[in-house]
Short mmCIF file of C-alpha atoms and ligand atoms in Angstrom, two decimals:
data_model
loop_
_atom_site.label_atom_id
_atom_site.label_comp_id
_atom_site.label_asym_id
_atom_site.label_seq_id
_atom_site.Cartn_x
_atom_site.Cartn_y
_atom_site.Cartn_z
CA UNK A 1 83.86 123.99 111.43
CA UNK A 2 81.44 123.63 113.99
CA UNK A 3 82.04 120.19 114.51
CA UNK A 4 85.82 120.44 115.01
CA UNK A 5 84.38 123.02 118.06
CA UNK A 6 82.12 120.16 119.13
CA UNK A 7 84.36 117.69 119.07
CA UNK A 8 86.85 119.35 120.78
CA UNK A 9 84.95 120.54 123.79
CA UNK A 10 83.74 116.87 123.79
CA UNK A 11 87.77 115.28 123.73
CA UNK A 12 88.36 118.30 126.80
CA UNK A 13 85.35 117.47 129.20
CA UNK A 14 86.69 113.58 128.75
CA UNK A 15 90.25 114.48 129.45
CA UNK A 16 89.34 116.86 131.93
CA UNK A 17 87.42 114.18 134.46
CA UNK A 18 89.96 111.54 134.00
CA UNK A 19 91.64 114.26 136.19
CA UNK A 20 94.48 114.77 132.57
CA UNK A 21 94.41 118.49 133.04
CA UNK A 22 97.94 119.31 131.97
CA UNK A 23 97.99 116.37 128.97
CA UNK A 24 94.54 118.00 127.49
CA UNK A 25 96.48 121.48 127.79
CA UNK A 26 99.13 119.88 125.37
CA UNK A 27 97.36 117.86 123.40
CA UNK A 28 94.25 120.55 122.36
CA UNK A 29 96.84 123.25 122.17
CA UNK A 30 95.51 124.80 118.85
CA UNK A 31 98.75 126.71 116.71
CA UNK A 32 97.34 129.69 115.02
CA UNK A 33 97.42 130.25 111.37
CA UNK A 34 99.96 133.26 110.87
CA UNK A 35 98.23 136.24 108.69
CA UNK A 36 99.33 137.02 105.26
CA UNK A 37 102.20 139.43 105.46
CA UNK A 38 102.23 142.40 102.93
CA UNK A 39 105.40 140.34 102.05
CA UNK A 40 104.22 137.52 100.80
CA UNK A 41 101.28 139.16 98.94
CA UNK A 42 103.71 141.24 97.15
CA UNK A 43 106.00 138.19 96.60
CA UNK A 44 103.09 135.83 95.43
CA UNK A 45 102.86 138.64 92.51
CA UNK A 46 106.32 138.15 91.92
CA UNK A 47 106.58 134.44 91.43
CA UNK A 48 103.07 134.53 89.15
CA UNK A 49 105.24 137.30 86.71
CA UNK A 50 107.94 134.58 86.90
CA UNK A 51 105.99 132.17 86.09
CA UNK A 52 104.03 133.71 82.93
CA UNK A 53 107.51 134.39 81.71
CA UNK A 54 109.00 131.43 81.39
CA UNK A 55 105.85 129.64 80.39
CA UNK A 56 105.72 132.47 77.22
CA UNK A 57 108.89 131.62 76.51
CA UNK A 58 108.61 128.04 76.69
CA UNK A 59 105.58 128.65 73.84
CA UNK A 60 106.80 131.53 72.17
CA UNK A 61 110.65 130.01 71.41
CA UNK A 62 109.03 126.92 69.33
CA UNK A 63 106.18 129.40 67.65
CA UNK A 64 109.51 131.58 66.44
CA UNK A 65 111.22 128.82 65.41
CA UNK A 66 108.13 127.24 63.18
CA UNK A 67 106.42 130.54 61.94
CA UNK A 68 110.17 131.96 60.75
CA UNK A 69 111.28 128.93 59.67
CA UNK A 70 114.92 128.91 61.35
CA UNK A 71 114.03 125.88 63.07
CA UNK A 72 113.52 124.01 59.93
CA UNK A 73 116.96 125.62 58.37
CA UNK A 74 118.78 124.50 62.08
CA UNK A 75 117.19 121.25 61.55
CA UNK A 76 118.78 121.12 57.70
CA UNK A 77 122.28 122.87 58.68
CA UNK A 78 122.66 119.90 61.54
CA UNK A 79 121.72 117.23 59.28
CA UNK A 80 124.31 118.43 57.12
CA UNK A 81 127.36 117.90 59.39
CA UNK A 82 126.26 114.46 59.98
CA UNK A 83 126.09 113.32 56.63
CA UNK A 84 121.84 113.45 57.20
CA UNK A 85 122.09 110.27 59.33
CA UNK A 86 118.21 110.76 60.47
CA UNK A 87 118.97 109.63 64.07
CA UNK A 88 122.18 112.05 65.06
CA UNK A 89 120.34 114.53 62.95
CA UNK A 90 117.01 114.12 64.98
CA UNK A 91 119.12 114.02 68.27
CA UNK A 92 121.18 117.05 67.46
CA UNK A 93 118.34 119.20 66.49
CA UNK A 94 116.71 118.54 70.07
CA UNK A 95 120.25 119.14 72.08
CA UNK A 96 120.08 122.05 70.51
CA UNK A 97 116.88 122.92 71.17
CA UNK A 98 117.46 122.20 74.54
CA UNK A 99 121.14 124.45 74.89
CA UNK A 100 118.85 127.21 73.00
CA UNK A 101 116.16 127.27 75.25
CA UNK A 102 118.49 127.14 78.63
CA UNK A 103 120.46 130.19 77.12
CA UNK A 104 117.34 132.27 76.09
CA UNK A 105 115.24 131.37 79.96
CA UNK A 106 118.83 132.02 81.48
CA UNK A 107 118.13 135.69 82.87
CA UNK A 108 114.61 134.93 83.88
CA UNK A 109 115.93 131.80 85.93
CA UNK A 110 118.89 133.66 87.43
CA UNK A 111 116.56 136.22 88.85
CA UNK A 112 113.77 133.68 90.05
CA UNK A 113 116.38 130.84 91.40
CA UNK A 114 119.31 132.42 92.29
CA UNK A 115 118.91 136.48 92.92
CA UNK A 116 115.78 136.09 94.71
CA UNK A 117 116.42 133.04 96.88
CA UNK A 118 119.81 135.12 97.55
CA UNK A 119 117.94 137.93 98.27
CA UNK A 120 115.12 136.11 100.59
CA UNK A 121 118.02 134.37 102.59
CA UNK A 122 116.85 130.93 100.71
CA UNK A 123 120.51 130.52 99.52
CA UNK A 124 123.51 131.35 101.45
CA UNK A 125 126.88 129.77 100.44
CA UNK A 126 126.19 128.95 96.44
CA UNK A 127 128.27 131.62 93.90
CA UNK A 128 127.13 133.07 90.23
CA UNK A 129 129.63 130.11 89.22
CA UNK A 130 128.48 127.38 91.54
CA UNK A 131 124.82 128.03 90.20
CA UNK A 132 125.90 128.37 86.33
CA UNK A 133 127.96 125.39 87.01
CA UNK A 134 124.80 123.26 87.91
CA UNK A 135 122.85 124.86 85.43
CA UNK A 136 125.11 123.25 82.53
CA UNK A 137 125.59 119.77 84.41
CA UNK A 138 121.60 119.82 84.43
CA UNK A 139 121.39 120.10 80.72
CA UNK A 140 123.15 116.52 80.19
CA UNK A 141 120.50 114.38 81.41
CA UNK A 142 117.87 116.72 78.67
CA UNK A 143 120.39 116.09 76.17
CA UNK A 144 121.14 112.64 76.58
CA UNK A 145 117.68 111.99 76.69
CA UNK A 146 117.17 114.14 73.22
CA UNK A 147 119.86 111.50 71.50
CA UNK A 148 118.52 108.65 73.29
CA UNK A 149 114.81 108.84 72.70
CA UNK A 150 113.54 111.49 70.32
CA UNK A 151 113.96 109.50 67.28
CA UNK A 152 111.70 106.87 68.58
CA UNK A 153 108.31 108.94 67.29
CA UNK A 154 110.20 110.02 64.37
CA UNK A 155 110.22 106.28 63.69
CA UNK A 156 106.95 105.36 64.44
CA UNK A 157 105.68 108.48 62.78
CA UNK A 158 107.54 106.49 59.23
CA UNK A 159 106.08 103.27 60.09
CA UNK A 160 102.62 103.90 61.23
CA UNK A 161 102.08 107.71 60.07
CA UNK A 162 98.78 107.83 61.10
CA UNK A 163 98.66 105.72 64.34
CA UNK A 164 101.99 106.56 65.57
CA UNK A 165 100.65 108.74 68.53
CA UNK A 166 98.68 105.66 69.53
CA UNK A 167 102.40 103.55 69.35
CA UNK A 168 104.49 106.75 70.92
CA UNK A 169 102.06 106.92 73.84
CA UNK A 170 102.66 103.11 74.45
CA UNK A 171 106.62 103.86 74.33
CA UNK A 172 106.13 106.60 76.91
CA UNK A 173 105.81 103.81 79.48
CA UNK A 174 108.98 101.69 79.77
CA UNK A 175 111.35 105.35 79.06
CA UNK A 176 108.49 106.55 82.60
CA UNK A 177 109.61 103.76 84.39
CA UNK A 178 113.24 104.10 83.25
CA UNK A 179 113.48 107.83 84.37
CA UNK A 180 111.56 106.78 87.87
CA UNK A 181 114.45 104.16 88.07
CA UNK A 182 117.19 106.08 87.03
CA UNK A 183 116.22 109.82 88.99
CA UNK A 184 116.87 108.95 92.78
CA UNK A 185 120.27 107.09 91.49
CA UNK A 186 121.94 108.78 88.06
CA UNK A 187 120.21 111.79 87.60
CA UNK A 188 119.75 113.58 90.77
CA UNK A 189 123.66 112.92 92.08
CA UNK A 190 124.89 114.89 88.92
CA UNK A 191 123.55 117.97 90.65
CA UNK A 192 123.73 117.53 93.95
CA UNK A 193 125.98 115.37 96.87
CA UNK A 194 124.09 112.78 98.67
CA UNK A 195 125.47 110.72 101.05
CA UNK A 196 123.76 107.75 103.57
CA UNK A 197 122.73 108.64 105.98
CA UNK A 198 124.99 108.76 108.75
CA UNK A 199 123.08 110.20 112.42
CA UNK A 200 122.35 107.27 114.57
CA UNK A 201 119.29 109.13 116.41
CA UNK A 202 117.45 109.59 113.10
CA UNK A 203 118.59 106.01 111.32
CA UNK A 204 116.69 104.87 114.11
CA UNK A 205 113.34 106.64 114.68
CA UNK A 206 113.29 106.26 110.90
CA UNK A 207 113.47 102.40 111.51
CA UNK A 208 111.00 102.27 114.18
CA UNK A 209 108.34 104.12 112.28
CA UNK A 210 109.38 102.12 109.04
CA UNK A 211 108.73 98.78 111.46
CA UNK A 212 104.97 99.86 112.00
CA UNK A 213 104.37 99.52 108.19
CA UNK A 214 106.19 95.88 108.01
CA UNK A 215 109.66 97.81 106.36
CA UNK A 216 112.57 95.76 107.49
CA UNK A 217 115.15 98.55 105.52
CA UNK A 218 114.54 101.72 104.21
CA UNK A 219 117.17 103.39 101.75
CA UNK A 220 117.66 106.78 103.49
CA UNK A 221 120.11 109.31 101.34
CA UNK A 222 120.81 112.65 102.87
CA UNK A 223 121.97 115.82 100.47
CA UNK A 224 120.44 119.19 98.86
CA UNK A 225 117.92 121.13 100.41
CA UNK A 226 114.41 119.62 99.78
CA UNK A 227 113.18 116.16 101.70
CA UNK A 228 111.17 113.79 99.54
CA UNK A 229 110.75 110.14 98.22
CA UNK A 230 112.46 109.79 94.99
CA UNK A 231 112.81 106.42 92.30
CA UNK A 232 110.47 103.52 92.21
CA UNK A 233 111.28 99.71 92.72
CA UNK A 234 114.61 99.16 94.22
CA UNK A 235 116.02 102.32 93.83
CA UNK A 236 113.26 103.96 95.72
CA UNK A 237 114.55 105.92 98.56
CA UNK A 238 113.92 108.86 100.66
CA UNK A 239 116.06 111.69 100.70
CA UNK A 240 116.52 113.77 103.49
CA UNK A 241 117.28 118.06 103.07
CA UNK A 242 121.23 117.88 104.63
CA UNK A 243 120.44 120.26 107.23
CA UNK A 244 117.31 118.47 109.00
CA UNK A 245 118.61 117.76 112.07
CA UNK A 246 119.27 121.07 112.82
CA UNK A 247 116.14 122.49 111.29
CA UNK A 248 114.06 120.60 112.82
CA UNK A 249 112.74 119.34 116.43
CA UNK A 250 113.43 115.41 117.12
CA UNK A 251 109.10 115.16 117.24
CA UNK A 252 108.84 117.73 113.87
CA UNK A 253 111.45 115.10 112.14
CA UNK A 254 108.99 112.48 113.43
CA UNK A 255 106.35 113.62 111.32
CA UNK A 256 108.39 114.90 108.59
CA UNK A 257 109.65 110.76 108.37
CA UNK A 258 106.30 109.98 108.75
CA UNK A 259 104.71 111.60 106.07
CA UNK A 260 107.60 110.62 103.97
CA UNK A 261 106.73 107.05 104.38
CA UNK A 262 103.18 107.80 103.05
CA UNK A 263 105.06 108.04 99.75
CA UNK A 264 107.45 105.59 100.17
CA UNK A 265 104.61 102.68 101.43
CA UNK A 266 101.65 103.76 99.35
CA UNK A 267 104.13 104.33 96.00
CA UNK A 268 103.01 107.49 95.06
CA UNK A 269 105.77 107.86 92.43
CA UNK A 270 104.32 104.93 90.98
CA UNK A 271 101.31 107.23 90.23
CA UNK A 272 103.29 109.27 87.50
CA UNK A 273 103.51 106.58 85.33
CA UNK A 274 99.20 106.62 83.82
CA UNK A 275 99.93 110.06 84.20
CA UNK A 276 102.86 110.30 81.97
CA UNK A 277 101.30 107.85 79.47
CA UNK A 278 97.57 109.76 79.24
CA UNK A 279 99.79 113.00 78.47
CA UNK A 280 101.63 111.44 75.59
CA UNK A 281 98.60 109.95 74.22
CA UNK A 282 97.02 113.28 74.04
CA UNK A 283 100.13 115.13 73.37
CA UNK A 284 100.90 113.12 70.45
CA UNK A 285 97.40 112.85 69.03
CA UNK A 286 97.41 117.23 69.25
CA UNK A 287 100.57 116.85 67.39
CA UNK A 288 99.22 114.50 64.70
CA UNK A 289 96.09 116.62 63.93
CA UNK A 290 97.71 120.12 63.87
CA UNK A 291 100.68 118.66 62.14
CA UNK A 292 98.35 117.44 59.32
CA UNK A 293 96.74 121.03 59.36
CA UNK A 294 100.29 122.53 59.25
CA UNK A 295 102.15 120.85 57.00
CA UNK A 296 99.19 121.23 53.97
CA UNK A 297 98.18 125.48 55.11
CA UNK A 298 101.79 126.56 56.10
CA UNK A 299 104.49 123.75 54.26
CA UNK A 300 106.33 126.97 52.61
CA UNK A 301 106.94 128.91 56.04
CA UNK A 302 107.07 126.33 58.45
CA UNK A 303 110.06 124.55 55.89
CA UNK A 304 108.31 121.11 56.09
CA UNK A 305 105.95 118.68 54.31
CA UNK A 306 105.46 115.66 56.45
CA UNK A 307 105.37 115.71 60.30
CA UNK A 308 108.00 112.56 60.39
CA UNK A 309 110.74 115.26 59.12
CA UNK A 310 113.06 115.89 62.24
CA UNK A 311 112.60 119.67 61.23
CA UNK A 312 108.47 119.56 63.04
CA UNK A 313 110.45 119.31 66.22
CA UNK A 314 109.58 122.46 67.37
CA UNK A 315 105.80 121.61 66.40
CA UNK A 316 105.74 118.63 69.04
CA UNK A 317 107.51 120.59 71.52
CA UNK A 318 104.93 123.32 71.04
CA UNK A 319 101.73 120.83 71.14
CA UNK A 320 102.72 119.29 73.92
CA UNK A 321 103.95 121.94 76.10
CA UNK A 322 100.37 123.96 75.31
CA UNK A 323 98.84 120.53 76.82
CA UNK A 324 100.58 120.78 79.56
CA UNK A 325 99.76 124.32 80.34
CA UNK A 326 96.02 123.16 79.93
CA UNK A 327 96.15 120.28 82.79
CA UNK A 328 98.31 121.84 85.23
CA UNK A 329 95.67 122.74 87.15
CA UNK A 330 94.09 119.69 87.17
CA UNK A 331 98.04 117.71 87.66
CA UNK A 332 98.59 120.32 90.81
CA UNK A 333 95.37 119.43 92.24
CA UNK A 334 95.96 115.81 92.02
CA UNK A 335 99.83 116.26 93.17
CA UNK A 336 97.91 118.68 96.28
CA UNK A 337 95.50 115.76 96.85
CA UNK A 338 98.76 113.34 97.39
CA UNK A 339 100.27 115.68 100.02
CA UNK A 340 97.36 116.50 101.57
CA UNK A 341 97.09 112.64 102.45
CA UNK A 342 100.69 112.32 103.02
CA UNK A 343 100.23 114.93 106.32
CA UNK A 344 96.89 112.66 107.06
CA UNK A 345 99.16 109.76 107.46
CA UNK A 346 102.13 111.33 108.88
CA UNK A 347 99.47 112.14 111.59
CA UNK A 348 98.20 109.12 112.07
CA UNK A 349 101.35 107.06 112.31
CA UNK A 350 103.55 109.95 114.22
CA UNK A 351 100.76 111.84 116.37
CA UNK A 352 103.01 114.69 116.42
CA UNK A 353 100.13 117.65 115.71
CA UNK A 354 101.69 119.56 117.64
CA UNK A 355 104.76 119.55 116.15
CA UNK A 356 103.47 119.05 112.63
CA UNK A 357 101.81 122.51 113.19
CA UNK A 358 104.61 124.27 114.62
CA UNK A 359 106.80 123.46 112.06
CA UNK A 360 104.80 124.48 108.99
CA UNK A 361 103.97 128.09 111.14
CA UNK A 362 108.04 127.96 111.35
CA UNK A 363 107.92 127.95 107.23
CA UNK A 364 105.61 130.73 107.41
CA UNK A 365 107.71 132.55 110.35
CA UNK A 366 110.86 131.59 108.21
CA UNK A 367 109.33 133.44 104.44
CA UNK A 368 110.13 130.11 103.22
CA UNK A 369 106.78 128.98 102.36
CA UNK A 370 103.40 130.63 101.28
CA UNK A 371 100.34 130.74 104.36
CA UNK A 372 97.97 131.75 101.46
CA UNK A 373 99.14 131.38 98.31
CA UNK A 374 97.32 133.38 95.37
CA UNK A 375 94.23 131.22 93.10
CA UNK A 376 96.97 131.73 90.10
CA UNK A 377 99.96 130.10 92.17
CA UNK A 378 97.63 127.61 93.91
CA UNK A 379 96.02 126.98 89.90
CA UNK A 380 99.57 126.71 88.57
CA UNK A 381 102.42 125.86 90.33
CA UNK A 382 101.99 125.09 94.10
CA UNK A 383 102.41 121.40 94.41
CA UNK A 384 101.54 121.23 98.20
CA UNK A 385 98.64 122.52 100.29
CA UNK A 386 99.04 125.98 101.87
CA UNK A 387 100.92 126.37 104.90
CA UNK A 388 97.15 127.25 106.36
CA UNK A 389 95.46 124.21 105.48
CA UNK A 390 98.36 122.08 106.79
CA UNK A 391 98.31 123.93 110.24
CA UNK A 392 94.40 123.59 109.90
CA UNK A 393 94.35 119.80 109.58
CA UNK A 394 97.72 119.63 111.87
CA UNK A 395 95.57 121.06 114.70
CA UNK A 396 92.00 119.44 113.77
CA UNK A 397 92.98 115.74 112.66
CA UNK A 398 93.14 113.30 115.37
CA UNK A 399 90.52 110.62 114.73
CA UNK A 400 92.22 108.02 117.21
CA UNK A 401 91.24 110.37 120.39
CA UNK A 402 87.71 110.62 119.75
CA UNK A 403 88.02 106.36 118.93
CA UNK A 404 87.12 107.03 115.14
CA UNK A 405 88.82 105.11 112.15
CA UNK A 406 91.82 105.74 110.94
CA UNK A 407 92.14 106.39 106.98
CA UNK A 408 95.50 104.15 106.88
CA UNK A 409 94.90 101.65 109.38
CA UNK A 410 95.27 98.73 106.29
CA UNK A 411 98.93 100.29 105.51
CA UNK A 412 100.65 100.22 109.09
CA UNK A 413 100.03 99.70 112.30
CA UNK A 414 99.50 103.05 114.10
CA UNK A 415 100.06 103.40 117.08
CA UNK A 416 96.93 104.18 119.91
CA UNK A 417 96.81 107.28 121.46
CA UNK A 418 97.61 105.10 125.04
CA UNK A 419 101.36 104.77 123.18
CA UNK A 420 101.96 107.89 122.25
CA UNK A 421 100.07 111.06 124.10
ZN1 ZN B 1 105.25 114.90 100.46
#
């Protein structure tokens, strides 16, 4: 801390005998971190309760299902209108896992992302309908990927049944690379509009600060409410929230762009892929040694005898999801990490501090971000760093005035503070 102070006396006394007086004024101008409203606090409690609910439910629904035994007699009563054809009946029982699961989590997710959000002022002009409406389109992509791929450790478990976690973990990476693919392109449009982007002024300060990093085209969608780079290879793209232009200050959608491209040049969603792969490997392995324990202590409740019947579905879903819950913490900090940089080279390729600040103290202003969220949130489900550490390093990083090196001078070519004050 004290040698942000130092160094910004030091950047002032330099700027203020080269006789810049009212550029040091704007360029040192320091936006303060809003306090924590009584708000938020009691909002942060909210989402956590949120949060613990649906994750109980996401463990508790397969634990019913295997400690009962109904999943195994689903499993059986599927199998039976398809003539036990192992692949429909594998498929079916995870669609309806799937449908199950959407209708039980259905209250809890109409209060958290539709009744709140309404109430907050998040949401304006989407009805009860609209939202059921996109709640049932966004069960096709989970279902067609239950009848597309869940058969494929059921098959390996058959072929190799005791290294089939190691061959399931391998098959993890093409379907990775196919969802990265497919996302930006077939999967989010089935939810949301996107069109191109159409605003001349933003096509072309996207352009200019895609030039700097040696892009001749970037694919630019605009649609939904969240900006962010989507896909990988050519159907990478960034996608812009539809109302951004009036959101946001020509210099905040600068930086926004800017940081943007971070992902876009560096391919962070390219980063998703060892993660994806080091979760199946360990997901699958924790399914292979409790389903050995299982299936020998608890064959005549659980309704199964050998992992590779479609019936243990419930097992791998519980396995894997209890992994997850154990590295999100370690995920989020990672994913944090990413952002973090992201802002770092927003900075250093838009110089818009300034702006960068303003706008995240405008989140803050706005209740639509955290300035603080709780350890628990931060621990479990806040992908980006607080609105507090953004302003922080908004205001504090600027290496190119004091003549120190940049972090990303290797991607692009920033620009020197002479170009851009
Ligand atoms: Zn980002």
């Amino acid at each position: 801390m004290a040698k942000k102070t130092d160094a910004y006396w030091r950047a002032a006394g330099v700027a203020a005998l080269l006789g810049l007086a009212s550029v040091a004024a704007t360029v040192h101008a320091q936006v303060p971190i809003p306090p924590v409203s009584p708000r938020e606090a009691n909002l942060n409690r909210l989402l956590d309760a949120y949060w613990l609910g649906s994750k109980a439910l996401q463990l508790l629904l397969p634990l019913a299902l295997l400690c009962s035994g109904y999943g195994a007699r689903l499993c059986r009563w599927l199998g039976g209108q398809v003539r036990d054809a192992r692949f429909l009946t594998i498929g079916l029982f995870g669609s309806a896992y799937v449908v199950l699961y959407t209708l039980l989590s259905l209250p809890l997710d109409y209060a958290r992302h539709y009744r709140l959000p309404m109430s907050l002022g998040w949401l304006h002009d989407q009805t009860v309908g609209q939202w059921l409406g996109a709640q049932a389109l966004g069960l096709i992509p989970w279902i067609v990927a239950a009848m597309l791929l869940l058969w494929i450790p059921y098959a390996l478990m058959r072929r190799s049944p005791r290294r089939w976690w190691l061959w399931a973990a391998v098959a993890t990476a093409p379907v990775t690379v196919f969802f990265l693919i497919a996302q930006p392109v077939w999967i989010k449009p089935l939810t949301t509009p996107y069109v191109a982007l159409a605003n001349a002024n933003l096509r072309a300060s996207i352009d200019d600060l895609a030039s700097r990093c040696g892009l001749v085209h970037v694919a630019v969608v605009v649609g939904g409410s969240d900006t962010a780079v989507y896909g990988v290879g050519p159907t990478v793209r960034i996608f812009l929230e539809s109302n951004l232009a009036k959101e946001e200050t020509p210099d905040q959608i600068r930086f926004t762009i800017a940081h943007e491209l971070k992902h876009y040049v560096l391919g962070d969603n390219w980063k998703l892929l060892p993660i994806a792969m080091a979760l199946a490997l360990l997901g699958f392995w924790l399914t292979y040694r409790v389903g050995h324990w299982a299936t020998r202590r608890f064959q005549q409740r659980i309704g199964f005898s050998s992992l590779d019947d479609p019936a243990s579905l419930p097992l791998l879903i519980l396995c894997i999801t209890a992994l997850w819950l154990a590295v999100t913490p370690a995920f989020l900090a990672f994913d944090r990490h990413i952002e973090r940089e992201a802002d770092r080279f927003g900075l250093e390729l838009s110089h818009e501090n300034d702006a960068a600040a303003r706008l995240f103290a405008s989140w803050a202003q706005q209740g639509t971000d955290w300035v603080q969220p709780d350890a628990f949130a931060r621990a479990f489900f806040y992908t980006h760093p607080s609105i507090a550490e953004r302003i922080q390093i908004a205001n504090d990083y600027h290496p190119w005035r004091e003549g120190l090196p940049l972090r990303y001078a290797d991607k692009c070519t920033m620009p020197s503070s002479a170009v851009i004050p």
